[in-house]
Short mmCIF file of C-alpha atoms in Angstrom, two decimals:
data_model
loop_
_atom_site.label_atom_id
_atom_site.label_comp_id
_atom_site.label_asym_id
_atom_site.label_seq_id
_atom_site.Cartn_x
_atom_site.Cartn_y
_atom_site.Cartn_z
CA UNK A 1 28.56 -49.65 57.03
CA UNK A 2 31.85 -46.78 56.52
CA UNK A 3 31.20 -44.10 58.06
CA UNK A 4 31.54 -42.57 54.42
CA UNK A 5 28.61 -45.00 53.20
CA UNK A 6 26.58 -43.34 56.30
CA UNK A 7 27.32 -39.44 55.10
CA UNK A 8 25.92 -40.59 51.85
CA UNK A 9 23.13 -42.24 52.96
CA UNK A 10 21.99 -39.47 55.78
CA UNK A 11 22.28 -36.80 52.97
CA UNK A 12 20.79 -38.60 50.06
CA UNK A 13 17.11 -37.74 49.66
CA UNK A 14 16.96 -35.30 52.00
CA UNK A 15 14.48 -32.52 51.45
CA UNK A 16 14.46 -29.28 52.67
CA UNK A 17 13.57 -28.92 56.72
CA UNK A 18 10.55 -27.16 58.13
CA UNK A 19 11.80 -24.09 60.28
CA UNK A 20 10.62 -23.03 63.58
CA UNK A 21 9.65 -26.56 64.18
CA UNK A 22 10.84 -26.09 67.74
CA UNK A 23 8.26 -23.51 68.11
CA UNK A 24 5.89 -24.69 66.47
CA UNK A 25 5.44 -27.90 68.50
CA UNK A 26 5.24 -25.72 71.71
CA UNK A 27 2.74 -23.77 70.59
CA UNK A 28 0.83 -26.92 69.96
CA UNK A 29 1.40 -28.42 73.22
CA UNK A 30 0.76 -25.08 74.67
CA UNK A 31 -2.39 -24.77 73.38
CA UNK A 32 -3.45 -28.04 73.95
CA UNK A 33 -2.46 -28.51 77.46
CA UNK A 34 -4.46 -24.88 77.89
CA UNK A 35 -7.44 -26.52 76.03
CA UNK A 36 -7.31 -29.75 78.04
CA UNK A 37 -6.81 -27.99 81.42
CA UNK A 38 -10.27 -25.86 80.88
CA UNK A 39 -12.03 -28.68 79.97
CA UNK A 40 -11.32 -30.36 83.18
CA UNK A 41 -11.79 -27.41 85.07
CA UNK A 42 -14.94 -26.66 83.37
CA UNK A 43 -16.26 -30.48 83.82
CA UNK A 44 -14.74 -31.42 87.73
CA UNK A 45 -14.75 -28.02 89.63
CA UNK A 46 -16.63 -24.77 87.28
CA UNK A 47 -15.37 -21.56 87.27
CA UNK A 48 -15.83 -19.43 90.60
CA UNK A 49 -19.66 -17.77 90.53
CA UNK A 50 -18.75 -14.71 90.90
CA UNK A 51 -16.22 -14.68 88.19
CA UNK A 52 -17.79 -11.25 87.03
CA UNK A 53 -16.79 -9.23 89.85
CA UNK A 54 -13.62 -11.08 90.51
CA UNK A 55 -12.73 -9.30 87.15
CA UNK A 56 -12.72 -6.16 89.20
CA UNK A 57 -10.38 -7.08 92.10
CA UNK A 58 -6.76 -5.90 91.49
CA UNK A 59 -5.90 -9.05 93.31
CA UNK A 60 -7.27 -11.21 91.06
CA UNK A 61 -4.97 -9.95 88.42
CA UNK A 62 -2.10 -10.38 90.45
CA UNK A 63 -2.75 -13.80 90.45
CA UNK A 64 -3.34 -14.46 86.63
CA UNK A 65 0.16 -12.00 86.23
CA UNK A 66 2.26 -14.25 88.56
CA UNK A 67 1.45 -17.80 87.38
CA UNK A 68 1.39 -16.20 83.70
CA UNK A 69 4.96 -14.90 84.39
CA UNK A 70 5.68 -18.32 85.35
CA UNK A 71 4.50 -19.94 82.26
CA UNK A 72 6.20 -17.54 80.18
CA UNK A 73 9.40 -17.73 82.24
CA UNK A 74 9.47 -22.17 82.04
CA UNK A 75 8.48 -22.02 78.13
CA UNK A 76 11.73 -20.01 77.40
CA UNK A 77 13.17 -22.21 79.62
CA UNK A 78 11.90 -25.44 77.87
CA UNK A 79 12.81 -23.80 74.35
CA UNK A 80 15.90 -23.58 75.57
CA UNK A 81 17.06 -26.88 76.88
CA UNK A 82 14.96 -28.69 73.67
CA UNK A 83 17.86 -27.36 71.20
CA UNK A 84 21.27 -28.63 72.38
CA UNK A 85 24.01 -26.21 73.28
CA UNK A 86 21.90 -23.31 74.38
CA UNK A 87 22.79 -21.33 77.47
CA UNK A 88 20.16 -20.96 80.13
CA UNK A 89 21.79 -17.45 80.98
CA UNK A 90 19.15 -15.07 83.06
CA UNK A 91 16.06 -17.27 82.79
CA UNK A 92 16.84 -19.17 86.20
CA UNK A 93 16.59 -15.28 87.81
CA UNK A 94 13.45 -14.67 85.74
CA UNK A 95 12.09 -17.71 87.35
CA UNK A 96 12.78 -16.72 90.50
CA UNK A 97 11.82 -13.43 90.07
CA UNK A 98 7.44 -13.65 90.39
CA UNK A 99 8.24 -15.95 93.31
CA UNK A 100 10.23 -13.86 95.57
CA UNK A 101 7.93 -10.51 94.84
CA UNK A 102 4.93 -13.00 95.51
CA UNK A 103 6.31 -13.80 98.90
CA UNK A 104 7.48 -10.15 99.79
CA UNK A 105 3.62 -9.24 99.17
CA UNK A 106 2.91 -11.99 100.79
CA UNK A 107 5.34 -10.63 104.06
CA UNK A 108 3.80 -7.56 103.79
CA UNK A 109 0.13 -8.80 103.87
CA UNK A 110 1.47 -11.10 106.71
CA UNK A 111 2.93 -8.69 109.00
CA UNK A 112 0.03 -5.84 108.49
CA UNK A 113 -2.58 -8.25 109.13
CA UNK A 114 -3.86 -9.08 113.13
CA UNK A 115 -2.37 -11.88 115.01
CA UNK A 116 -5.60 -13.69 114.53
CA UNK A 117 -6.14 -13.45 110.80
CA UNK A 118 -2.66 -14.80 109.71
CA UNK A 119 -3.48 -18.36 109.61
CA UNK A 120 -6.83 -17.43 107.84
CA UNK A 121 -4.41 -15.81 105.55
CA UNK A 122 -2.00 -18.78 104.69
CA UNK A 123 -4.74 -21.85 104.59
CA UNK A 124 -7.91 -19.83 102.96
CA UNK A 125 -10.31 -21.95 102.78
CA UNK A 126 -9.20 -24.88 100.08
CA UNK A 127 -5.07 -24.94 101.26
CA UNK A 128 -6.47 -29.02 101.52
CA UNK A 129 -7.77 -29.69 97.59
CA UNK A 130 -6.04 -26.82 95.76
CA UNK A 131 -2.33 -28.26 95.05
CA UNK A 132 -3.73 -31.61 94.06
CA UNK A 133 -6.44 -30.17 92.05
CA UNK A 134 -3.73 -27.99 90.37
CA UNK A 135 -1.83 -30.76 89.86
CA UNK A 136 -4.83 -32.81 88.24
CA UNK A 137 -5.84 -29.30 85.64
CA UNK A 138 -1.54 -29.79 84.74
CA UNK A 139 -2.23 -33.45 83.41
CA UNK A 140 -3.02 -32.57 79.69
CA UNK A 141 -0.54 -29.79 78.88
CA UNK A 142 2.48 -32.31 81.08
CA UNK A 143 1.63 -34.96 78.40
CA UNK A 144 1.52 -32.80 75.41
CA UNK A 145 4.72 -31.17 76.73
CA UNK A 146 6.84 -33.83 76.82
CA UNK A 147 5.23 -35.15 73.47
CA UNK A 148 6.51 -31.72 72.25
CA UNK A 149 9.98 -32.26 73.62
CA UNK A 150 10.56 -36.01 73.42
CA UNK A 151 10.50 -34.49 69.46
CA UNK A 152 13.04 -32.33 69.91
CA UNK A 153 16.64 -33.00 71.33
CA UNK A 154 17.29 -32.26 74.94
CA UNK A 155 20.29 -33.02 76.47
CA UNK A 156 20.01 -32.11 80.04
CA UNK A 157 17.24 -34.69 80.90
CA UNK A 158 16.44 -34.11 84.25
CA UNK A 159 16.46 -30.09 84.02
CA UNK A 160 14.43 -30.52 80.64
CA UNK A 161 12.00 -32.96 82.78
CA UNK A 162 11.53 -30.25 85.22
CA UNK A 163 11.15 -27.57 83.18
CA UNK A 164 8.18 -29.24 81.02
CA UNK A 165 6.48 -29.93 84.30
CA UNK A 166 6.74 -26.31 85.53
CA UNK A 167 5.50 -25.10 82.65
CA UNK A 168 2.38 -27.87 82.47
CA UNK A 169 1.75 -26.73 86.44
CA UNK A 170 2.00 -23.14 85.24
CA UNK A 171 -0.42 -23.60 82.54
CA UNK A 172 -3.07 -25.98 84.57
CA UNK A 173 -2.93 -23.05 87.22
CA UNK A 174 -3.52 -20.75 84.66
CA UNK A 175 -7.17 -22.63 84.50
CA UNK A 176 -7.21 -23.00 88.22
CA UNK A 177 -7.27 -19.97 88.81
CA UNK A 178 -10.88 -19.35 87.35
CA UNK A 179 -12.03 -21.63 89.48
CA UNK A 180 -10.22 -21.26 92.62
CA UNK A 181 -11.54 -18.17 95.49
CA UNK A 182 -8.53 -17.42 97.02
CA UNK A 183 -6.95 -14.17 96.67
CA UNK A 184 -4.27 -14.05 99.51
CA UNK A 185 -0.66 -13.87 98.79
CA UNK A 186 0.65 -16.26 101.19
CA UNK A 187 -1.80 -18.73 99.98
CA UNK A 188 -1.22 -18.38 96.74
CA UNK A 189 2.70 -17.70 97.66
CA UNK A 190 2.73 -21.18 99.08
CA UNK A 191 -0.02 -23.67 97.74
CA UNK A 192 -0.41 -22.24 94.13
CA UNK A 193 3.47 -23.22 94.14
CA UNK A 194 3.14 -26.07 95.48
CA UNK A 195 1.00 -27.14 93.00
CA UNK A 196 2.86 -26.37 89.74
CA UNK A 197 5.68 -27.93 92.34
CA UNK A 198 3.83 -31.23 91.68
CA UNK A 199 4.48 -32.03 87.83
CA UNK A 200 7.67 -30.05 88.15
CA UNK A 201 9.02 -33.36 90.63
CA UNK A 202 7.32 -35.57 88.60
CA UNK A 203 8.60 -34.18 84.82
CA UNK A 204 12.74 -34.03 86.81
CA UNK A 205 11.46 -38.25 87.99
CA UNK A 206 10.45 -38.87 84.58
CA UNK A 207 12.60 -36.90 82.13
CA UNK A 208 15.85 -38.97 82.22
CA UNK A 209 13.66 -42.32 80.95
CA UNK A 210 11.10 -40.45 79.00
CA UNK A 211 13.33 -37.23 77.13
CA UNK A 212 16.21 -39.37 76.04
CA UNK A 213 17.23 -39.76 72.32
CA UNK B 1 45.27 -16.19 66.97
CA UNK B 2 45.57 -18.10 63.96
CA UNK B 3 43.95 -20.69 65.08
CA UNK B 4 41.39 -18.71 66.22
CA UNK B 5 40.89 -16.98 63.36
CA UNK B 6 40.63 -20.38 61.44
CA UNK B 7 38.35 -21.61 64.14
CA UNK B 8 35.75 -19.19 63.00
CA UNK B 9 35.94 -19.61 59.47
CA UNK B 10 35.80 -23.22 59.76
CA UNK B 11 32.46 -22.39 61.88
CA UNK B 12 30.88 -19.81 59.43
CA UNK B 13 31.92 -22.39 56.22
CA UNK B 14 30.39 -25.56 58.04
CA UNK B 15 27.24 -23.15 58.98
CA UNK B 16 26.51 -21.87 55.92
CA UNK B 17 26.65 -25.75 54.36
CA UNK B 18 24.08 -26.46 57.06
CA UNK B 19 21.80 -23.72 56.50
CA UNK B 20 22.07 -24.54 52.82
CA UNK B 21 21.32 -28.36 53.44
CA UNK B 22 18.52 -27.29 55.98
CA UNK B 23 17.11 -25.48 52.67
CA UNK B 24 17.25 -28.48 50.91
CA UNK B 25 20.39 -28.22 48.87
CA UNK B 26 21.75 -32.01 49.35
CA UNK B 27 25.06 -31.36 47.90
CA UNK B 28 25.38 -28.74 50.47
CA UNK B 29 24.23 -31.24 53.45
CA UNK B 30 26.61 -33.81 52.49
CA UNK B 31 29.49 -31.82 52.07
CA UNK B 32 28.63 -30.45 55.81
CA UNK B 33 28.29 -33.75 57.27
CA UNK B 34 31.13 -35.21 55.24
CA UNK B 35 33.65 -32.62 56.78
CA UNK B 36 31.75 -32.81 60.26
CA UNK B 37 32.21 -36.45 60.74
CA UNK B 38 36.10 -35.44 60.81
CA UNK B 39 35.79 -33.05 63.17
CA UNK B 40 33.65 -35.17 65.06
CA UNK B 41 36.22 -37.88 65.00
CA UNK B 42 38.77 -35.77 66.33
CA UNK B 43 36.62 -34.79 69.28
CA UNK B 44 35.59 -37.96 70.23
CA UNK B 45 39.19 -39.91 69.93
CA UNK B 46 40.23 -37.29 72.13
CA UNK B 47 37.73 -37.76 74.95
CA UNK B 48 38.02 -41.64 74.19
CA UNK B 49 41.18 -42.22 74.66
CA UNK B 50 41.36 -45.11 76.51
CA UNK B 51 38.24 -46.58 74.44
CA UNK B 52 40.04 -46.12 70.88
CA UNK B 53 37.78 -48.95 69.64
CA UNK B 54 34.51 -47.04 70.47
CA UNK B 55 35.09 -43.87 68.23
CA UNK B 56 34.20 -44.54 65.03
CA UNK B 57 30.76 -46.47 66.49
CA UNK B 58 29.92 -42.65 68.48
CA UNK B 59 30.89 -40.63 65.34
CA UNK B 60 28.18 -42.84 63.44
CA UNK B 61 25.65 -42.85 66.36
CA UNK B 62 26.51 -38.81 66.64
CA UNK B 63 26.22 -38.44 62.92
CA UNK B 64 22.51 -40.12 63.05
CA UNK B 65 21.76 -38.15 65.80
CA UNK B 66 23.26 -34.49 63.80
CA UNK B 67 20.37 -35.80 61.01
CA UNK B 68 17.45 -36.78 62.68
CA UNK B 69 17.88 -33.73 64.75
CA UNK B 70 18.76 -31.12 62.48
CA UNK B 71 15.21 -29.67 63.18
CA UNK B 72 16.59 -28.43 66.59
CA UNK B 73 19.50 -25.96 64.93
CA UNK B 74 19.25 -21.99 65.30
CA UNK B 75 20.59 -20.83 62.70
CA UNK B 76 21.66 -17.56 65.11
CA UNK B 77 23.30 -20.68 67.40
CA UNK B 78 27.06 -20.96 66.96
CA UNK B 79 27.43 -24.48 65.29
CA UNK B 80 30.25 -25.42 67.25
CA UNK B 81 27.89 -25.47 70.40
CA UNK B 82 25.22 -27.17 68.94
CA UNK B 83 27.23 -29.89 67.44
CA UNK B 84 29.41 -30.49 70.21
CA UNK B 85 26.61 -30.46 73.08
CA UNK B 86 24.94 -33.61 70.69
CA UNK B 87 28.46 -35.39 70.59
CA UNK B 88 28.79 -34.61 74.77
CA UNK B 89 25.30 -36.19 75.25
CA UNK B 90 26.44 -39.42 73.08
CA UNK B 91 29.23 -39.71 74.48
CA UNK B 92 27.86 -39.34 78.04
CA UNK B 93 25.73 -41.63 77.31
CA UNK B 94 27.87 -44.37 76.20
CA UNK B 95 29.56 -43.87 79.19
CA UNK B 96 26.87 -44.05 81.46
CA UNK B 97 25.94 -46.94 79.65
CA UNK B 98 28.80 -48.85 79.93
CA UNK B 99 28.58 -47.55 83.94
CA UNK B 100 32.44 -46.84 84.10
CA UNK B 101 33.13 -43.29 84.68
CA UNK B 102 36.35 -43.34 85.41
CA UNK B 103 37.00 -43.98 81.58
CA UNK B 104 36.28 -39.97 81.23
CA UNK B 105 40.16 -39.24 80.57
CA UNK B 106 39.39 -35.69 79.63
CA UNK B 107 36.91 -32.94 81.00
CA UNK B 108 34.13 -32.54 79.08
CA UNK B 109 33.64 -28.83 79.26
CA UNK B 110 37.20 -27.17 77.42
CA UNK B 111 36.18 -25.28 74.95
CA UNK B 112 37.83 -26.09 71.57
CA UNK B 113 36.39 -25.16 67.82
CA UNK B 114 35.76 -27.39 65.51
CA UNK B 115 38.87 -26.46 63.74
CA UNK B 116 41.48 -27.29 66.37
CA UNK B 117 41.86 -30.57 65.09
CA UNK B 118 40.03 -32.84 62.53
CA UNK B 119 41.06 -36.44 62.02
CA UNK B 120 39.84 -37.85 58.38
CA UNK B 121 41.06 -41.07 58.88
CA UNK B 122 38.04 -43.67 59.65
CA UNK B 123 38.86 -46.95 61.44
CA UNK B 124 36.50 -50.00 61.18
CA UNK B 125 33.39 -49.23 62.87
CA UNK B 126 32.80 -52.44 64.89
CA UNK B 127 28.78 -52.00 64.81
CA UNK B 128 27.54 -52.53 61.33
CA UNK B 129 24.39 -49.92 60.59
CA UNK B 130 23.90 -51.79 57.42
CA UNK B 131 23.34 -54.84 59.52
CA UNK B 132 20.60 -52.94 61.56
CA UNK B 133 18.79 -51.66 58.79
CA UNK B 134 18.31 -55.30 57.43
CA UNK B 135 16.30 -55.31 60.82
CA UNK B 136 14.11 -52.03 60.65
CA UNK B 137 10.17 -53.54 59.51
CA UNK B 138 9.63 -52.99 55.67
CA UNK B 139 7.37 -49.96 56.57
CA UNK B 140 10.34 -48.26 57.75
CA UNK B 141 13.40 -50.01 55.39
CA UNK B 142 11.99 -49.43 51.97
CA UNK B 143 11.85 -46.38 52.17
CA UNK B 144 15.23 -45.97 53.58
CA UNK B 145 16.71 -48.45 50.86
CA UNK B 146 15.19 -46.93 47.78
CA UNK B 147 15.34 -43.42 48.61
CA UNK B 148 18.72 -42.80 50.73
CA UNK B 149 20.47 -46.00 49.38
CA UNK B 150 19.20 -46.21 45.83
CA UNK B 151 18.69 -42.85 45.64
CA UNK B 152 15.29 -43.07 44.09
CA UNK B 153 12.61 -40.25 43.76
CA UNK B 154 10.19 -39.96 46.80
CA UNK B 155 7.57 -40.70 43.79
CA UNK B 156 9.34 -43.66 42.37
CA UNK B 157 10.02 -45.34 45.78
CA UNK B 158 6.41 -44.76 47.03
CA UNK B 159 5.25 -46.88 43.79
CA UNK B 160 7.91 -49.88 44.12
CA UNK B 161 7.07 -50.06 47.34
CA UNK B 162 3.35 -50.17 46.81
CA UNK B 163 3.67 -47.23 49.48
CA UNK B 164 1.40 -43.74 49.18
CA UNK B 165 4.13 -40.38 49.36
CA UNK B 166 3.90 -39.62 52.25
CA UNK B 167 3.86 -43.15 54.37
CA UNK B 168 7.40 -42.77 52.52
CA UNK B 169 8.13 -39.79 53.85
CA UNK B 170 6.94 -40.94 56.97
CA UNK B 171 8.72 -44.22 57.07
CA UNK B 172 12.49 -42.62 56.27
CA UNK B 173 12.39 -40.15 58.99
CA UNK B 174 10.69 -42.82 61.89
CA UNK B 175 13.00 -45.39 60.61
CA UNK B 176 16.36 -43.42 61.26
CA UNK B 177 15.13 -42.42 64.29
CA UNK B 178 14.10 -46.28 65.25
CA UNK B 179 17.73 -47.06 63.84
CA UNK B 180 18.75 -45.03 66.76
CA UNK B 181 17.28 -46.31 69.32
CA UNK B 182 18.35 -49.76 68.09
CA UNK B 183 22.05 -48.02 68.43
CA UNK B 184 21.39 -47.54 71.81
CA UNK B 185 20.17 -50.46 73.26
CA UNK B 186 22.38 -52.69 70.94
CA UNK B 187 24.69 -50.39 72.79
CA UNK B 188 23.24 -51.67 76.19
CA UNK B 189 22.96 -55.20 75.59
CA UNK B 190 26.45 -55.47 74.74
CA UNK B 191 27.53 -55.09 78.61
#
């Protein structure tokens, strides 16, 4: 076939094309991932039982603010790298940004604290089940993630891997954090990330075979 | 400066044909793609040089790719960018398919507008699409063949095909993007 035969063919036909489609599959995935992520909460581990007053804590808002930030952050991040020749610009800094003020609160809880309390502090109480049960909540939104991208047209596989897992991990955590009792900064500093770091790894492994088009 | 200055109008002319074809105005689309696949020529010969024989396969494979991805434009994106980041990833991917880097005679990054150069003159594209097509399951090649070949109605394809609307619909845009990835590993087994 000429490449001329090709033009004709490609543009013969053709209707008009949905906008926003790039949106509009996130939002799906999104919001299925979110969905899917409760529903295992809700069926392997419940909310925490006193959910009520943890409503009141300012601590407990932190929390939700920090991995929300991080959701937000790897979505525009994943929007991004779906449509070819965009420019990441200052999301990579807006990524960083929760983390670093999570770990100078964490610091600062650190060094105020007694001797004896700081390793209380850092482990809590579930340091041992929380990044792999963050990691399970992340399963559902990772798949319908990288159905939502695999649709679109990354060209940075690896980056666009990683990204779609953060952004699963962010949203699983999202759900974890109803469950999970700890309220500490350098616990959630360290093993909240290193939960979401989970599917992150995993997406960057699996992007280059499963993203490419 | 002049070529600057015709850089940009070449961008805002092919843009405007691809938010028109985007719309649905097909005489708009093919115009856009018919003057892209020059520009896309010239790009690629350039970065190909010592592969002359490859271009016109990766100005096909980045044409098909330009279509079945169209979804993924902005139109607040300069087109330049967008086009030439799908060519880069084709072309890095033949590349890294045929596992010989050192063929990369040029770097991949200068930045050059789609109307430094354009190169209208097709060669013989050694892989035959046509050929391919003939391969594609009839769920996916009817509708191809009697809508994009023939140039029949969505309406008049779905009946000779004993096909409902929309599993024609369907079957044109999975079966481009199955011709694809028949490109590619076609592509593959050839080394």
């Amino acid at each position: 076939m000429k490449t001329d035969d090709l033009v004709t063919m490609l543009a013969t036909g053709t209707g008009p094309v949905q906008p926003n489609q790039v949106l509009r599959r996130y939002s799906v995935a999104v919001g299925l991932g979110a969905l899917g992520a409760a529903a295992l909460m809700l069926v392997l581990i419940g909310p925490r039982p006193d959910l009520a007053a943890a409503f009141l804590l300012p601590m407990f808002w932190v929390k939700i603010v920090f991995v929300a930030c991080l959701a937000a952050v790897s979505l525009l991040v994943a929007l991004r790298l779906s449509r070819p020749g965009m420019r990441l610009s200052w999301l990579p800094g807006a990524l960083a940004a929760p983390v670093v003020a999570m770990w100078v609160l964490a610091a600062f809880v650190l060094i105020r604290a007694e001797p004896a309390l700081r390793a209380q502090l850092f482990f809590g109480d579930t340091w041992n089940s929380c990044p792999f049960l963050i990691a399970t909540l992340s399963a559902p939104a990772f798949v319908a993630v990288f159905w939502a991208m695999r649709g679109l047209a990354p060209t940075r596989l690896r980056l666009s891997g990683a990204a779609s897992g953060l952004l699963s991990g962010a949203v699983g955590t999202l759900m974890y954090s109803v469950h999970c009792p700890e309220m500490d900064a350098p616990f959630i500093g360290f093993w909240y990330l290193l939960g979401m770091l989970i599917p992150t790894v995993v997406g960057a492994l699996l992007g280059p075979r499963l993203l490419r088009w | 400066m002049e070529e600057a200055s015709q850089g940009r109008r070449t961008e805002e002319r092919l843009r405007q044909l691809l938010i028109r074809g985007l719309a649905g105005d097909a005489h708009a689309y093919r115009a856009f793609l018919q003057d892209l696949s020059g520009h896309l020529r010239a790009f690629l010969r350039k970065r190909l040089a010592r592969l002359p024989n490859e271009v016109e396969d990766l100005v096909q494979e980045s044409l098909l790719a330009i279509h079945n991805q169209r979804h993924t434009y902005d139109p607040g994106q300069p087109l330049t960018s967008w086009v030439h980041a799908i060519a880069k990833y084709k072309l890095v991917d033949l590349l890294r398919r045929r596992a010989r880097g050192d063929l990369l005679t040029d770097p991949l990054d200068d930045a050059d507008d789609l109307a430094s150069s354009a190169d209208s003159e097709a060669a013989e594209a050694r892989r035959d699409l046509g050929k391919l097509l003939a391969r594609l399951p009839d769920r996916h090649r009817l509708p191809i063949v009697y809508t994009k070949l023939e140039g029949l109605s969505v309406a008049d394809a779905a009946r000779r095909a004993g096909m409902s609307e929309s599993a024609v619909k369907v079957g044109v845009h999975r079966g481009l993007k199955v011709l694809a990835g028949m490109v590619r590993s076609e592509a593959m087994d050839e080394d």
